[in-house]
Short mmCIF file of C-alpha atoms in Angstrom, two decimals:
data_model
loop_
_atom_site.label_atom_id
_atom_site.label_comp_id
_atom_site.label_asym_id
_atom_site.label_seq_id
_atom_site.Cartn_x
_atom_site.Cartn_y
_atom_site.Cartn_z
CA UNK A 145 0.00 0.00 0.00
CA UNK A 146 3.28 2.38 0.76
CA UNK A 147 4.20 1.76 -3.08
CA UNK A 148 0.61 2.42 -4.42
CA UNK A 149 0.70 5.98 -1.89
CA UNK A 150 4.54 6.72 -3.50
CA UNK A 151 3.80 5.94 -7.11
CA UNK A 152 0.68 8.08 -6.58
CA UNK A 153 2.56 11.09 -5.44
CA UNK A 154 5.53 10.61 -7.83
CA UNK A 155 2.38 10.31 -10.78
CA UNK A 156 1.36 13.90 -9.46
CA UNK A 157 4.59 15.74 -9.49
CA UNK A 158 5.07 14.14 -12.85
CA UNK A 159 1.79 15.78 -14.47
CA UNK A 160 2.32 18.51 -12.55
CA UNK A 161 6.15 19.04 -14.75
CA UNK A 162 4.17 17.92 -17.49
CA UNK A 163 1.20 20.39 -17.49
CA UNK A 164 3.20 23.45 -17.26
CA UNK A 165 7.19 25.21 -17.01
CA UNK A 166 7.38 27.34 -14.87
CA UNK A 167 9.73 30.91 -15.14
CA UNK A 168 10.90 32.23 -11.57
CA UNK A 169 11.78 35.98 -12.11
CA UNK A 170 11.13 39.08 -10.05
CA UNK A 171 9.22 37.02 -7.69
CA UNK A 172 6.90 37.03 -9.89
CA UNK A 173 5.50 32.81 -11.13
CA UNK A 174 4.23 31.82 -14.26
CA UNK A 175 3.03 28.71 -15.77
CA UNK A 176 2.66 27.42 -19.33
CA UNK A 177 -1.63 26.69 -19.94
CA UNK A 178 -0.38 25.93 -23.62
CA UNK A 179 3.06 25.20 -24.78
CA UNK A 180 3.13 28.65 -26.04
CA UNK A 181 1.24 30.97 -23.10
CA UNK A 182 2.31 32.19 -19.82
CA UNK A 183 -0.33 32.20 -16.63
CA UNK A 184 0.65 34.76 -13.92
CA UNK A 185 -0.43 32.88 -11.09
CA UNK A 186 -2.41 35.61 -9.33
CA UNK A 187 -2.31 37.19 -5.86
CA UNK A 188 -4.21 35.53 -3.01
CA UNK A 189 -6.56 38.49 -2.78
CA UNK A 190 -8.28 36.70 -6.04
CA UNK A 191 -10.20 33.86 -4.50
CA UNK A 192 -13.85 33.94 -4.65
CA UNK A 193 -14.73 32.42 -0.94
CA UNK A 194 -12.53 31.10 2.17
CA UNK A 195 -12.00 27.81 2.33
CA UNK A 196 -11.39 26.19 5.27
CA UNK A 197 -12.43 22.07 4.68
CA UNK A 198 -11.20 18.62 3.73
CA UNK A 199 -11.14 17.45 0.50
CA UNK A 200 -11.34 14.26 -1.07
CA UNK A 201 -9.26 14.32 -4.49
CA UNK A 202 -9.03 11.51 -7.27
CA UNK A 203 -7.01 12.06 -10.28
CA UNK A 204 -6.72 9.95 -13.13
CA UNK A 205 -3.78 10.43 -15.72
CA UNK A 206 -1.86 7.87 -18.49
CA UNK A 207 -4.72 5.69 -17.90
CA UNK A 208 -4.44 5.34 -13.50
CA UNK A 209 -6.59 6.00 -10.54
CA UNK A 210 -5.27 7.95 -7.60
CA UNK A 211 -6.85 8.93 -4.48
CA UNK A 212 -6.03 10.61 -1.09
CA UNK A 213 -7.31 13.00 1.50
CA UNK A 214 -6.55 16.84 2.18
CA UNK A 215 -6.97 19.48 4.12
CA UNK A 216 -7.46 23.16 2.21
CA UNK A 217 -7.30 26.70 3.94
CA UNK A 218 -7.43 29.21 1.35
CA UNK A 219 -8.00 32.94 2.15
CA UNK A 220 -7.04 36.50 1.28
CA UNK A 221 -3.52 35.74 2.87
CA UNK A 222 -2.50 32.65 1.64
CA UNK A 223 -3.28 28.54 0.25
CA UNK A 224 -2.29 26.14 2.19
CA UNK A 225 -2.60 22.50 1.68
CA UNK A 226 -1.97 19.36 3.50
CA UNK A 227 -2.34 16.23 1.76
CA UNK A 228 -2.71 12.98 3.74
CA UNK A 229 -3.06 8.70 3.62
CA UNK A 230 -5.69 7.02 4.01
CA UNK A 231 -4.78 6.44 7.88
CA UNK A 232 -4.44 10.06 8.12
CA UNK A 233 -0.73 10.92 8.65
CA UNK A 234 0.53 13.62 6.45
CA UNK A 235 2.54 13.19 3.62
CA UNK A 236 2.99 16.28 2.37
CA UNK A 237 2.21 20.30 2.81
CA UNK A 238 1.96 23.08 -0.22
CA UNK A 239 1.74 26.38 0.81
CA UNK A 240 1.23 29.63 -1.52
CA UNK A 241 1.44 33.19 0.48
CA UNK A 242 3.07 36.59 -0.99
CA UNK A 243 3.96 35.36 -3.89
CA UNK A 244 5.67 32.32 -3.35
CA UNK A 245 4.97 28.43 -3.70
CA UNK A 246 6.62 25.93 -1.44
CA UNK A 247 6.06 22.17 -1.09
CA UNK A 248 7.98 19.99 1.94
CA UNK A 249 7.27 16.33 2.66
CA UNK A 250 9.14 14.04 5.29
CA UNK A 251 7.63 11.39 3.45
CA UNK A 252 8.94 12.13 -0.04
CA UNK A 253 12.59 11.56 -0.38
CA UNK A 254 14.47 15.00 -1.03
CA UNK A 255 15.84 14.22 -4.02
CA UNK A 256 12.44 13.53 -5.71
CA UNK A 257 10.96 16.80 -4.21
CA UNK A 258 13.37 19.77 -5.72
CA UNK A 259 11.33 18.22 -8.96
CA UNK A 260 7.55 19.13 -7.52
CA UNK A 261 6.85 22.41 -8.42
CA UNK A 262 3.93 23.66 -6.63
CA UNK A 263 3.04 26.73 -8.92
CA UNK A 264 1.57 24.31 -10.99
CA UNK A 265 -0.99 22.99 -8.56
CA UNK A 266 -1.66 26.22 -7.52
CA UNK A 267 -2.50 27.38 -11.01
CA UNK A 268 -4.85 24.53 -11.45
CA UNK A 269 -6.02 25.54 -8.06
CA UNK A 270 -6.80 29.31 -9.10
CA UNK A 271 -8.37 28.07 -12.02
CA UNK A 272 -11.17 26.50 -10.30
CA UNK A 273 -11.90 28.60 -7.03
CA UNK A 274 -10.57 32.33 -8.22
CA UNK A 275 -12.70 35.31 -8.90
CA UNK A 276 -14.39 34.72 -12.15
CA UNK A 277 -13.62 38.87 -13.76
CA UNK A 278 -10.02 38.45 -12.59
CA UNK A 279 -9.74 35.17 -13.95
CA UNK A 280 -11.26 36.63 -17.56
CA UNK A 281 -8.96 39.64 -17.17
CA UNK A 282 -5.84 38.18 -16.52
CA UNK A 283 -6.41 35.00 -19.19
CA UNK A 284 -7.53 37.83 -22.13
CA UNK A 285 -3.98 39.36 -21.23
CA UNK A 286 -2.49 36.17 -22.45
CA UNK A 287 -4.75 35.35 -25.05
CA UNK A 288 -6.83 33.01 -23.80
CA UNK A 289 -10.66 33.21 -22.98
CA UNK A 290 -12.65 32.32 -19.92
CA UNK A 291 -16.36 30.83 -20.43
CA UNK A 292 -18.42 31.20 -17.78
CA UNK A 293 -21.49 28.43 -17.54
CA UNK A 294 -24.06 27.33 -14.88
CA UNK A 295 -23.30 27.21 -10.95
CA UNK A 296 -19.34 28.59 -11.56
CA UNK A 297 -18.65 26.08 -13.94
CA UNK A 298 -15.86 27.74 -16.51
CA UNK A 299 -14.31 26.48 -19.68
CA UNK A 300 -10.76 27.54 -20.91
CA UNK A 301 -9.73 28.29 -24.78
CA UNK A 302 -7.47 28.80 -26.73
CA UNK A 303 -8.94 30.04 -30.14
CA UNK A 304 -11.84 27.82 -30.73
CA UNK A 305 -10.42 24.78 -28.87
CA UNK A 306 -11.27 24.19 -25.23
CA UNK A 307 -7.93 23.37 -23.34
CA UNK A 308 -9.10 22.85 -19.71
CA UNK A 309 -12.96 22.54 -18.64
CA UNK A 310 -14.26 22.77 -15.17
CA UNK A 311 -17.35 21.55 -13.75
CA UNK A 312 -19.05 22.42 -10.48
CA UNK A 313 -21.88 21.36 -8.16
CA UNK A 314 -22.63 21.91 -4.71
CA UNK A 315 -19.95 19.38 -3.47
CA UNK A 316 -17.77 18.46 -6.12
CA UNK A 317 -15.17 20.42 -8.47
CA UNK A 318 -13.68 18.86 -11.42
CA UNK A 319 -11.36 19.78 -13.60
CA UNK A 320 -10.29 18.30 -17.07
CA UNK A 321 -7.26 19.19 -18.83
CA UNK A 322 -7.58 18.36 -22.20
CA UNK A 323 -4.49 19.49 -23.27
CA UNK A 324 -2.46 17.23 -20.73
CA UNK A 325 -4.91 14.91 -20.44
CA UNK A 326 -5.35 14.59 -16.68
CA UNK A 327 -8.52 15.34 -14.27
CA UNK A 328 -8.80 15.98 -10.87
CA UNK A 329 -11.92 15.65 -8.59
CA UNK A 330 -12.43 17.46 -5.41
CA UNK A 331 -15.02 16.72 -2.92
CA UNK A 332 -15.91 18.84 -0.17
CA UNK A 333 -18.32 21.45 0.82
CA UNK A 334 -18.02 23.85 -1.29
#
């Protein structure tokens, strides 16, 4: 069960270097949506509501099934998120405040973690939960357009061709990235 929980967070950290490159500079991160276009990650001020919950998360990508717990405070200040086994110890924290991502795990061996890059989660994480006009603003800067549809759901494009596609309800979020090909799908109260 260790080498299921490993493989699962090596899987991660690989789509997560696979979805985007990242460009430190000025403090300032950015992510690649496309293989071509740069996403500012955005200040913390531009989340819609708090968030102070656990989460159940799946993710599927090159064809597995991955699953684990977390726990997700997300305010004007900063993200922070602690992922966990199924038994509940923690196996890893993320944390995005003042315009910084970090990512520490005793679990993960140290070598393996200078290769997680954290800006990428967060992106995805912006994505889903951020204000929808800042979202539109800052994705129109890059080229890129934000669709808004029923109960918050949003679609991504580039041109006429919908790169990443989110769907809400009342208790689940789930996004699609069609251009990596990888979902997630977090439950919680939202």
């Amino acid at each position: 069960m260790r080498n299921i929980k490993f493989l699962f967070l090596i899987t991660i950290c690989i789509v997560c270097v696979l979805s985007c490159t990242s460009i430190a500079g000025k403090d300032t991160l950015y992510v690649n949506i496309t293989d071509s276009v740069k996403f500012v990650l955005l200040p913390t001020e531009g989340i819609e509501q708090t968030m102070d919950m656990a989460q159940y998360l799946s993710a599927e990508f090159r064809g597995g099934n991955y699953f684990f717990q977390s726990w997700v405070k997300a305010d004007e200040n900063a993200i922070e998120m602690t992922f966990f086994n199924e038994m509940g110890a923690s196996i890893g924290e993320l944390s995005y405040r003042n315009g910084a991502a970090h990512f520490s795990s005793t679990v993960i061996p140290r070598v393996a973690i200078r290769f997680i890059k954290p800006e990428y989660v967060i992106a995805d994480f912006q994505l889903c939960f951020y204000d929808p006009s800042l979202l539109d603003e800052a994705l129109k800067g890059i080229g890129l357009t934000l669709e808004m549809k029923d109960h918050g759901s949003r679609r991504i494009l580039s041109g006429n061709e919908v790169i990443i596609e989110i769907e809400k309800t009342e208790n689940t979020v789930k996004l699609v990235n069609h251009l990596r090909k990888y979902t997630y799908t977090m439950e919680g109260d939202f």
